JSON list of C-alpha atoms and ligand atoms in Angstrom, two decimals:
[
{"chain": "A", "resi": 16, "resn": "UNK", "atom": "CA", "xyz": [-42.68, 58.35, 16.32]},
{"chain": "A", "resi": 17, "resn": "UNK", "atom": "CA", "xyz": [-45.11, 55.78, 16.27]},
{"chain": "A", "resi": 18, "resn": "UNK", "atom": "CA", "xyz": [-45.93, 54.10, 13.03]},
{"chain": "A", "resi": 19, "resn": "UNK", "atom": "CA", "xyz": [-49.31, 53.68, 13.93]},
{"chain": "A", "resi": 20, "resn": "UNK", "atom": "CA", "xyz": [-50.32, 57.33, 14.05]},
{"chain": "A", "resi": 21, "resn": "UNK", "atom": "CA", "xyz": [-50.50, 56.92, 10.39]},
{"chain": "A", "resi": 22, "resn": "UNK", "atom": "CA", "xyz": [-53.19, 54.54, 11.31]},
{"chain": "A", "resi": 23, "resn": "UNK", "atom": "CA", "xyz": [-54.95, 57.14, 13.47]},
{"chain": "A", "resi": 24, "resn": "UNK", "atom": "CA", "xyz": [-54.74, 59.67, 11.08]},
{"chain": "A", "resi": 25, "resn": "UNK", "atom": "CA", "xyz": [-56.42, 57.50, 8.29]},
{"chain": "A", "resi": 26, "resn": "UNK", "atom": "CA", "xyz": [-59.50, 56.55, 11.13]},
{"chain": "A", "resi": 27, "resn": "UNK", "atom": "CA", "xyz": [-60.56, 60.17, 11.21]},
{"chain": "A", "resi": 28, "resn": "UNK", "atom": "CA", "xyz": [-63.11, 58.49, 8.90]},
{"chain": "A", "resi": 29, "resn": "UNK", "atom": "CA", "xyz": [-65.06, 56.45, 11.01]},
{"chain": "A", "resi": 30, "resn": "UNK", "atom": "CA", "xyz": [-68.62, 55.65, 11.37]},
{"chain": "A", "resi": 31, "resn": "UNK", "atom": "CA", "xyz": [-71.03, 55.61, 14.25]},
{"chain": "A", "resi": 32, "resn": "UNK", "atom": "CA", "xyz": [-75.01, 55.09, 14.39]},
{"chain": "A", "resi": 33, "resn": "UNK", "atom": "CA", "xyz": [-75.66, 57.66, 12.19]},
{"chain": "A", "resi": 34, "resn": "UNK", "atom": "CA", "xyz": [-73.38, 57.06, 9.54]},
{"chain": "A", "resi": 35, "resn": "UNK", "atom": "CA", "xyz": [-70.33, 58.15, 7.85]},
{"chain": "A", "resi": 36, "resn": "UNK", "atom": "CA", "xyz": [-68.31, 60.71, 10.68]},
{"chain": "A", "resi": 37, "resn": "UNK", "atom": "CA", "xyz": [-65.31, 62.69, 9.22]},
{"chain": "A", "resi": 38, "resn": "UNK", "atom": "CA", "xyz": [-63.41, 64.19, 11.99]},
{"chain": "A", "resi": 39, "resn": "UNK", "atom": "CA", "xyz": [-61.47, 66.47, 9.74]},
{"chain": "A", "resi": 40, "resn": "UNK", "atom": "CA", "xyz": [-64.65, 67.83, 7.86]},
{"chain": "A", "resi": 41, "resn": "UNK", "atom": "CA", "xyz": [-63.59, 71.70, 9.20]},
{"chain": "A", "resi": 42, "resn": "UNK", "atom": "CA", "xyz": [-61.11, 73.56, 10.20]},
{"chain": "A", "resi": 43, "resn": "UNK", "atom": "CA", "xyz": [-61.84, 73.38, 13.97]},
{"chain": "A", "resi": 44, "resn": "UNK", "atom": "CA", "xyz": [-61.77, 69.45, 13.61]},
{"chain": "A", "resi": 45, "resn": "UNK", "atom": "CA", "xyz": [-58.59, 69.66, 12.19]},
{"chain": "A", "resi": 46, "resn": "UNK", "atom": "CA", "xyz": [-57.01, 71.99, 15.19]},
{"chain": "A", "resi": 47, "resn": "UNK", "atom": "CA", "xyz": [-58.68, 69.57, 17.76]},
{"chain": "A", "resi": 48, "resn": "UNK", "atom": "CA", "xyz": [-56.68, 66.63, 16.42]},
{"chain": "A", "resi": 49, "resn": "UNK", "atom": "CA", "xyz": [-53.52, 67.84, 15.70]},
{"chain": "A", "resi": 50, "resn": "UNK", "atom": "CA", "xyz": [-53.36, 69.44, 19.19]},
{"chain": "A", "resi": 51, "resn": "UNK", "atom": "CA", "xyz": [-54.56, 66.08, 20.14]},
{"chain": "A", "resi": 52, "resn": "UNK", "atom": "CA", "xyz": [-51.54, 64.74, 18.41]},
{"chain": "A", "resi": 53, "resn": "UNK", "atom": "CA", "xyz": [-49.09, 67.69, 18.92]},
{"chain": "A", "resi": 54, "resn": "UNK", "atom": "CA", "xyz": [-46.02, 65.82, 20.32]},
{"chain": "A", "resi": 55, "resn": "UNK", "atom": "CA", "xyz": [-46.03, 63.43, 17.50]},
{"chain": "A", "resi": 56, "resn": "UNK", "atom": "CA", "xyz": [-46.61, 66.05, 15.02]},
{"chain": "A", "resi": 57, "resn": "UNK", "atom": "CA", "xyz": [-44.13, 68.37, 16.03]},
{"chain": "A", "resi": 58, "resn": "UNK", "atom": "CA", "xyz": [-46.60, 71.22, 16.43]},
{"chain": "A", "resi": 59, "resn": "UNK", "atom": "CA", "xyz": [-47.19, 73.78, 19.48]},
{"chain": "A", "resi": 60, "resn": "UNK", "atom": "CA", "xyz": [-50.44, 72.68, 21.06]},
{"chain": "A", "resi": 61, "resn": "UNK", "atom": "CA", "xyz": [-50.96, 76.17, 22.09]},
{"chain": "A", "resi": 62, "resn": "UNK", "atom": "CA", "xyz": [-50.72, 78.77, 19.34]},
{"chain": "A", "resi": 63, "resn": "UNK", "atom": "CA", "xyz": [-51.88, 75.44, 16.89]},
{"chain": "A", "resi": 64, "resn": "UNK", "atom": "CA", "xyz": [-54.86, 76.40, 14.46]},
{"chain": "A", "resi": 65, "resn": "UNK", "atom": "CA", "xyz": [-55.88, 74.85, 11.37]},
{"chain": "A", "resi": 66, "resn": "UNK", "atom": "CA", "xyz": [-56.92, 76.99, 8.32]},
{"chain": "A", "resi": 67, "resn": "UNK", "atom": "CA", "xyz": [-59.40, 75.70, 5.44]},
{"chain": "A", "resi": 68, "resn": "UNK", "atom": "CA", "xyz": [-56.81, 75.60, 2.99]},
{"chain": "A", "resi": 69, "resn": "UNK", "atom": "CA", "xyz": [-54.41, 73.36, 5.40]},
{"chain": "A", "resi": 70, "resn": "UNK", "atom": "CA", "xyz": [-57.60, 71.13, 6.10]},
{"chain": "A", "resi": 71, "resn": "UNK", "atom": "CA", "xyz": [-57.37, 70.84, 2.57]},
{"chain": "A", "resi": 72, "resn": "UNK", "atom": "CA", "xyz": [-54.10, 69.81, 1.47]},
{"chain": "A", "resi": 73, "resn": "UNK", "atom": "CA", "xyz": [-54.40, 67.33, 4.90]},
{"chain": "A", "resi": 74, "resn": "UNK", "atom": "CA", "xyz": [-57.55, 65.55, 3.47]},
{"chain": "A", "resi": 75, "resn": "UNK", "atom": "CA", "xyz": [-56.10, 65.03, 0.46]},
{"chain": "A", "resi": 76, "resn": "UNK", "atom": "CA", "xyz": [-53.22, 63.13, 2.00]},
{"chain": "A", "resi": 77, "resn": "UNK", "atom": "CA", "xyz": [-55.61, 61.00, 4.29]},
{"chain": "A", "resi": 78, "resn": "UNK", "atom": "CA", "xyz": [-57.27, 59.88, 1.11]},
{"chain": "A", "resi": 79, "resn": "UNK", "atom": "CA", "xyz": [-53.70, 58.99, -0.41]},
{"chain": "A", "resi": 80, "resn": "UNK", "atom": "CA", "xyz": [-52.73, 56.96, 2.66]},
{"chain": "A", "resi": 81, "resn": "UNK", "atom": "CA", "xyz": [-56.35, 54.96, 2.91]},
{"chain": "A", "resi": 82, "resn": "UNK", "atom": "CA", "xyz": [-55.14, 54.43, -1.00]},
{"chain": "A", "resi": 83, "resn": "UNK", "atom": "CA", "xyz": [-52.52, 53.06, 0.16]},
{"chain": "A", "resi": 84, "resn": "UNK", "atom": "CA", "xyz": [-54.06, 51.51, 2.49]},
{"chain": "A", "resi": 85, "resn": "UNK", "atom": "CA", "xyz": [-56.94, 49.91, 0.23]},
{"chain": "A", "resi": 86, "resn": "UNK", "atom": "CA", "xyz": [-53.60, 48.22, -1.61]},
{"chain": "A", "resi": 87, "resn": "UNK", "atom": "CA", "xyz": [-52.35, 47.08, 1.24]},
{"chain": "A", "resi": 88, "resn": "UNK", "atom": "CA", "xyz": [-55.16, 45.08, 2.43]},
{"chain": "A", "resi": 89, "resn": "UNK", "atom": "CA", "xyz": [-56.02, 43.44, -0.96]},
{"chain": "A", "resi": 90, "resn": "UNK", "atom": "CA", "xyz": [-57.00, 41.52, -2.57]},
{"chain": "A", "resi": 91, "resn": "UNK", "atom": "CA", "xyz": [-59.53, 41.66, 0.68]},
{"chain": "A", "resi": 92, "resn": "UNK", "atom": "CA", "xyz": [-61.83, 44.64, -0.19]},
{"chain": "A", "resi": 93, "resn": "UNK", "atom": "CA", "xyz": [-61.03, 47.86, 0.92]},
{"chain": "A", "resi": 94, "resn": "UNK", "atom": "CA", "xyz": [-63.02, 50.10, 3.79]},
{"chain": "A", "resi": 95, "resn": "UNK", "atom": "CA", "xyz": [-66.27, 50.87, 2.89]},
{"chain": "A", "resi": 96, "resn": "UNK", "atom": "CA", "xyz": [-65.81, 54.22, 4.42]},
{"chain": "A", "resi": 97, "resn": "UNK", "atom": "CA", "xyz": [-64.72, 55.87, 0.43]},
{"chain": "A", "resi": 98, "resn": "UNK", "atom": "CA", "xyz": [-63.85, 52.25, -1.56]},
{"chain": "A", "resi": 99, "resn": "UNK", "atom": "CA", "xyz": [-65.47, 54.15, -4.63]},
{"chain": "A", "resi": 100, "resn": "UNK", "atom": "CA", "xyz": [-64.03, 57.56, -4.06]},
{"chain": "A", "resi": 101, "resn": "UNK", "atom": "CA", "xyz": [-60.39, 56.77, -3.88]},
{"chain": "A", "resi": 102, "resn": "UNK", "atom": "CA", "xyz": [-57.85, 58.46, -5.54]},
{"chain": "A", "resi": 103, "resn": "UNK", "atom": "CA", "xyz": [-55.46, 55.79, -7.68]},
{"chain": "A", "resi": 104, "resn": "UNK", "atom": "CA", "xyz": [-52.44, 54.08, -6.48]},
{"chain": "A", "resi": 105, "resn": "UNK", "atom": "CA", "xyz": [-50.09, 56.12, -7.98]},
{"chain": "A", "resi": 106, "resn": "UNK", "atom": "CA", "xyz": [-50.59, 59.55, -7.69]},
{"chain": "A", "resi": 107, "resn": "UNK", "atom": "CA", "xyz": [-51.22, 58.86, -3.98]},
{"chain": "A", "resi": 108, "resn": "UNK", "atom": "CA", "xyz": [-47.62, 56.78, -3.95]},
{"chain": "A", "resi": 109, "resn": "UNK", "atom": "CA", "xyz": [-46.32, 60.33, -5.54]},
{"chain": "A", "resi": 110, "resn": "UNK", "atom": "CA", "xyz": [-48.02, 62.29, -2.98]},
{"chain": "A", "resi": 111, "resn": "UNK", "atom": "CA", "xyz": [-46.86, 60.38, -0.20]},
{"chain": "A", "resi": 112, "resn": "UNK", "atom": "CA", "xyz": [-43.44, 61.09, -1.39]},
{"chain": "A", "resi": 113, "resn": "UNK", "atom": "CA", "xyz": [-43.05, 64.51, -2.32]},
{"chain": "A", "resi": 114, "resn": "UNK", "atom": "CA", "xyz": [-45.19, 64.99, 0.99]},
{"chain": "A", "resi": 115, "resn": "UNK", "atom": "CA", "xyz": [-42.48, 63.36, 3.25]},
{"chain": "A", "resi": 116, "resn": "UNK", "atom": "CA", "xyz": [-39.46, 64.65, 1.10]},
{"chain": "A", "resi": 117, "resn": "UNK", "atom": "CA", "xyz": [-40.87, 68.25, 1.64]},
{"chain": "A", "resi": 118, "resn": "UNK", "atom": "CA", "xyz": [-39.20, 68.69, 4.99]},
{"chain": "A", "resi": 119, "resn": "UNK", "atom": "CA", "xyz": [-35.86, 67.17, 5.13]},
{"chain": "A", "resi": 120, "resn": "UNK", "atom": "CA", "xyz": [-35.25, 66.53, 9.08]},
{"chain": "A", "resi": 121, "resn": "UNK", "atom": "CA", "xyz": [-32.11, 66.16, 11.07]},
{"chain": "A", "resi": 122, "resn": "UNK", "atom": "CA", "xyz": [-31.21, 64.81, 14.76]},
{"chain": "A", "resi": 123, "resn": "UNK", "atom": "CA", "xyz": [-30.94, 67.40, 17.48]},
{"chain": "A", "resi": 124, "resn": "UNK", "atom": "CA", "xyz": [-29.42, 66.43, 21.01]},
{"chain": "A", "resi": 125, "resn": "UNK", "atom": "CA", "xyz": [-31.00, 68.53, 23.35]},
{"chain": "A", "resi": 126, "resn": "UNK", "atom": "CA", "xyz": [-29.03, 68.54, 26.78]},
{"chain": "A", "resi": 127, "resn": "UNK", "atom": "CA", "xyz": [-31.15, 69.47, 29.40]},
{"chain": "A", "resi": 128, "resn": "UNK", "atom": "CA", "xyz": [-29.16, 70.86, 32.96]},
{"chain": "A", "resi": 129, "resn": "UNK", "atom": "CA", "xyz": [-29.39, 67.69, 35.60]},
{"chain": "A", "resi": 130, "resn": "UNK", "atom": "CA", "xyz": [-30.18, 65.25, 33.13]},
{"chain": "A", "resi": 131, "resn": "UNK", "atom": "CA", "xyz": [-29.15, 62.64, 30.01]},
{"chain": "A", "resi": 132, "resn": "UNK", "atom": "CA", "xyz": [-28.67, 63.65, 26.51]},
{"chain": "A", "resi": 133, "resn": "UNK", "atom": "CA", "xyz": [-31.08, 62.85, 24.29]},
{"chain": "A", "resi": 134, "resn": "UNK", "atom": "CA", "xyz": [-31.75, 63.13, 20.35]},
{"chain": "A", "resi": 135, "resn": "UNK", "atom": "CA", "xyz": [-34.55, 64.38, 18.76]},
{"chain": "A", "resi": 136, "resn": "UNK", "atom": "CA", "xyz": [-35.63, 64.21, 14.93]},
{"chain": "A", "resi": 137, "resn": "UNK", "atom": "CA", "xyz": [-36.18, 67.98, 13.95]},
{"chain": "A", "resi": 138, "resn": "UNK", "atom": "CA", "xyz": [-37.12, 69.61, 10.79]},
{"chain": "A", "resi": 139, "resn": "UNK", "atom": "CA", "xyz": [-33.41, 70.74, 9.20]},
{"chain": "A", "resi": 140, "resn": "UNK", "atom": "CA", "xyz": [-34.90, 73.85, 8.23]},
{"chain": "A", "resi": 141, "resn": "UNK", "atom": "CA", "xyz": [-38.06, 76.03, 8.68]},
{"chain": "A", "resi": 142, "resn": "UNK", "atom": "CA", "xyz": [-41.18, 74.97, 7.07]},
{"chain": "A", "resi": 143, "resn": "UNK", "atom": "CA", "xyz": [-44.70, 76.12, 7.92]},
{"chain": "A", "resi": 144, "resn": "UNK", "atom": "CA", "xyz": [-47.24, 74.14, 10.19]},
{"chain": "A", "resi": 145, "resn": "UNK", "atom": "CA", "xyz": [-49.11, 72.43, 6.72]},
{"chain": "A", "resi": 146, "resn": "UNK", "atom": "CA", "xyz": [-46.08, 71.32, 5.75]},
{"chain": "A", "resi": 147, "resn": "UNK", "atom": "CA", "xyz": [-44.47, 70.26, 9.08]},
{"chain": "A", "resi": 148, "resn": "UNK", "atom": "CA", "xyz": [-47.82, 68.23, 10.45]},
{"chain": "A", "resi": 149, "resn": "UNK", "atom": "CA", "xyz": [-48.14, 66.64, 6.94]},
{"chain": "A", "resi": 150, "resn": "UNK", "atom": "CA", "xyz": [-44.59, 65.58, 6.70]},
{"chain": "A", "resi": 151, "resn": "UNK", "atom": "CA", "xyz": [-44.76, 64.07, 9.94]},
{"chain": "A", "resi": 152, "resn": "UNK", "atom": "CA", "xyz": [-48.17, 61.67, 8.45]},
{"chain": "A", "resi": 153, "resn": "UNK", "atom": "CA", "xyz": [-46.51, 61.04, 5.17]},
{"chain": "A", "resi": 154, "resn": "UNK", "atom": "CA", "xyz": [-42.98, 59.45, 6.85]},
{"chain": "A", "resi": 155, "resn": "UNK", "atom": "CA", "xyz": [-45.30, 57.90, 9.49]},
{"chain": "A", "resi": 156, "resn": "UNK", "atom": "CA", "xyz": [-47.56, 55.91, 6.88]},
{"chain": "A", "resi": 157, "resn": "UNK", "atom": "CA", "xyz": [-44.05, 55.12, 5.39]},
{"chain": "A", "resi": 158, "resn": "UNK", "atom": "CA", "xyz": [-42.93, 53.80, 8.27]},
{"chain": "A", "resi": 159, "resn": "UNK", "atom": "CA", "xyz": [-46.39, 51.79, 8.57]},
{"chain": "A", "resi": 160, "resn": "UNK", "atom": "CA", "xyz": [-46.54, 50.58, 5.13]},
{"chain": "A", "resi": 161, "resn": "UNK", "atom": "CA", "xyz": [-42.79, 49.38, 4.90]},
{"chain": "A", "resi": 162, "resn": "UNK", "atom": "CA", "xyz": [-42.44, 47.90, 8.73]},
{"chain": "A", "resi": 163, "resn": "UNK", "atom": "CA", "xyz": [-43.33, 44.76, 10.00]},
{"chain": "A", "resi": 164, "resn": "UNK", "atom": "CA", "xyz": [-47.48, 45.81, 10.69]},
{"chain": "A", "resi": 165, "resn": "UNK", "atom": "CA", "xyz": [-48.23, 45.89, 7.02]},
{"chain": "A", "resi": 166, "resn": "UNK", "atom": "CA", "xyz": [-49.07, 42.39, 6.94]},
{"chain": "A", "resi": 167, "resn": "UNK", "atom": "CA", "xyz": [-50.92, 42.71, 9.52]},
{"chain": "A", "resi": 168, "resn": "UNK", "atom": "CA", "xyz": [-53.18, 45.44, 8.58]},
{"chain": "A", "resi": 169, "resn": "UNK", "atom": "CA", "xyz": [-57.13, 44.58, 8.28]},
{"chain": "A", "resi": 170, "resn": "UNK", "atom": "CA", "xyz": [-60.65, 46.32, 7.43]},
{"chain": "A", "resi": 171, "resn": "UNK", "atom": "CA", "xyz": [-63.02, 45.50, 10.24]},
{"chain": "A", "resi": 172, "resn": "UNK", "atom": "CA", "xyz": [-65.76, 43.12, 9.05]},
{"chain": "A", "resi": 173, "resn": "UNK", "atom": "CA", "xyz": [-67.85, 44.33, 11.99]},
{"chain": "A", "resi": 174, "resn": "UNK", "atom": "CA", "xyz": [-71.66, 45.83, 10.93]},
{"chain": "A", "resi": 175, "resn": "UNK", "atom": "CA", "xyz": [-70.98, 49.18, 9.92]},
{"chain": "A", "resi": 176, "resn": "UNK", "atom": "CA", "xyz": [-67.28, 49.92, 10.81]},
{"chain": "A", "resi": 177, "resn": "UNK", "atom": "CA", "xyz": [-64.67, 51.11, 8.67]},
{"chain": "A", "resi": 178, "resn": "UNK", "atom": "CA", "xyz": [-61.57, 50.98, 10.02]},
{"chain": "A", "resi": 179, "resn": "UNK", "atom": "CA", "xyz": [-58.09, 49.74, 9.30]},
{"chain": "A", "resi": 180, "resn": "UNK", "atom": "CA", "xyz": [-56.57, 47.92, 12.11]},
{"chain": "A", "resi": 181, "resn": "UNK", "atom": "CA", "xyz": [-53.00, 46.25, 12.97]},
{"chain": "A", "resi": 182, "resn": "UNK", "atom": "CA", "xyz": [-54.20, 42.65, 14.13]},
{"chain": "A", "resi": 183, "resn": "UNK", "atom": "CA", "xyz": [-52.02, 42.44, 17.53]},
{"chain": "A", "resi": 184, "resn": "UNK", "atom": "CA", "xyz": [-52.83, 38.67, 17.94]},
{"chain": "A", "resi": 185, "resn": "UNK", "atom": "CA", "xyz": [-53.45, 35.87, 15.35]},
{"chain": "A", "resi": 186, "resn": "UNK", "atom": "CA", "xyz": [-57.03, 35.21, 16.47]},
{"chain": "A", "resi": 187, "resn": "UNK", "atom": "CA", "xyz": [-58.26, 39.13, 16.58]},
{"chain": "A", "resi": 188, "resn": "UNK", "atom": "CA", "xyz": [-60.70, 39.24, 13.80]},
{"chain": "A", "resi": 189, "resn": "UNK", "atom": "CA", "xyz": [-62.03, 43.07, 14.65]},
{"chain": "A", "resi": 190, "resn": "UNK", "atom": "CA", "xyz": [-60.52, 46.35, 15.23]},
{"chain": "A", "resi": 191, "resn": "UNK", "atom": "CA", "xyz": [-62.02, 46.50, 19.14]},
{"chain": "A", "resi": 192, "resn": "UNK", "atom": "CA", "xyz": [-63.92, 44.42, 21.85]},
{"chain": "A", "resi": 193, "resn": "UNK", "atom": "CA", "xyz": [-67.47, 46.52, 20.81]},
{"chain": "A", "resi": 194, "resn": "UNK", "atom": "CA", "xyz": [-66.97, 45.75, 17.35]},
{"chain": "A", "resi": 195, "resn": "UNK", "atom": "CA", "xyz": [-66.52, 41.36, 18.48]},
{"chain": "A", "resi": 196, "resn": "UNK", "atom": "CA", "xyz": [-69.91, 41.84, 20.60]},
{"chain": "A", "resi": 197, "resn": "UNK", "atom": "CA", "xyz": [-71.71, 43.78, 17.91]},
{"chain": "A", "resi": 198, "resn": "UNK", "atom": "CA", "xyz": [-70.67, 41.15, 14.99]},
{"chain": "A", "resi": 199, "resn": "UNK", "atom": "CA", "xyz": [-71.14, 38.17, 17.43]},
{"chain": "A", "resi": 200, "resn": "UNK", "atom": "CA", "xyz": [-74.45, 39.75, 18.39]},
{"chain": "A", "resi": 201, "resn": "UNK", "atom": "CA", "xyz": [-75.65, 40.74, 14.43]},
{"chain": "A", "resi": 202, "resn": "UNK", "atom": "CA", "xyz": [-74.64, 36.43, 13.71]},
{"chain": "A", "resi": 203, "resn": "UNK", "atom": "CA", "xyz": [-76.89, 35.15, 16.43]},
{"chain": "A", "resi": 204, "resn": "UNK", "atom": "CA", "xyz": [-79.67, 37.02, 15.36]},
{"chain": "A", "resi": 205, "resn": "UNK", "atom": "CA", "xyz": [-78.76, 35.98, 11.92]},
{"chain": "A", "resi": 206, "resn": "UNK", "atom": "CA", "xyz": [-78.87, 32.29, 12.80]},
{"chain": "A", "resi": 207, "resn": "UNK", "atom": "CA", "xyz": [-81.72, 32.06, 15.41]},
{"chain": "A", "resi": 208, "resn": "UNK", "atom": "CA", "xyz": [-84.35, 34.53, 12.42]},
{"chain": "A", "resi": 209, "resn": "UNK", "atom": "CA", "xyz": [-83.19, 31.56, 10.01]},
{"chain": "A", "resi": 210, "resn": "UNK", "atom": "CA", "xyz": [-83.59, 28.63, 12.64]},
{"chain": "B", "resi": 326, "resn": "ZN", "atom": "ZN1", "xyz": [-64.42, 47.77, 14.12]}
]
């Protein structure tokens, strides 16, 4: 599993042109992107559909992990996507937790005919899609936020983005090429209205 999915989960807050954009803000946004992130997730793409109550409970862990999040970026200030609307540090810590602890997994080897052996983490027992699909965010933004990214892990100063973003080279300053031209762009314009 990729540590950064945490990452992707917490950027369902984004903004565009408009303004704010939450792409969990119903329950049909919710199906969209955990089909979208099924494998990962350890969901069935197919018969996947969120419910208002599981959009729910998963908003309420996005806004622990950008908690988490906020703390691991200071003392540079959080996103401005919800800086004043975060839960505190350690009821989201808690939440994080009990999330990931709520489905104890277990390796499976699954042996296909014709080919290599190879394991797979499973849940050890049944649990429900809410709790499967958040389990799966909570141990991924504990793999994030314990690993070797941390450090690494930025707000983009760009005009109007929010995002957090793992710096892949020392001299990356924003979270993508558009965000570079819009910032370089918005400090021209500063400079030459001041010339
Ligand atoms: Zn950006």
């Amino acid at each position: 599993m990729s540590s950064l999915l945490a990452l992707e989960f917490a950027s369902t807050v984004r903004a565009d042109r408009s303004g704010l954009v939450d792409a969990l803000e119903d329950a049909g946004g919710l199906t969209a992107w955990v089909r979208a992130h099924a494998a990962d997730l350890g969901v069935d793409p197919a018969v996947f559909t969120a419910t208002e109550e599981m959009r729910e409970e998963v908003v309420a862990l996005r806004q622990a992990i950008r908690a988490l999040l906020a703390r691991a970026v200071a003392p540079g200030p959080p996103s401005g996507a919800d800086a004043a609307r975060l839960p505190a540090f350690e009821p989201s810590l808690d939440l994080v937790n009990a999330t990931a602890a709520a489905v104890p997994v277990a390796p499976r080897l699954e042996w296909p005919p014709g080919d290599a052996p190879r394991a797979r983490t499973v849940p050890a027992r049944a649990a429900g899609d809410s709790a499967r699909l958040r389990a799966a965010l909570a141990s991924a933004a504990i793999d994030l936020l314990a690993g070797p990214h941390r450090e690494r892990i930025r707000v983009c100063p760009a005009p109007r983005c929010v995002l957090y973003f793992v710096k892949e080279h020392p001299r990356q300053e924003w979270c993508s090429v558009a965000c570079g031209n819009r910032a370089r762009a918005a400090r021209h314009y500063r400079q030459h209205k001041h010339a």
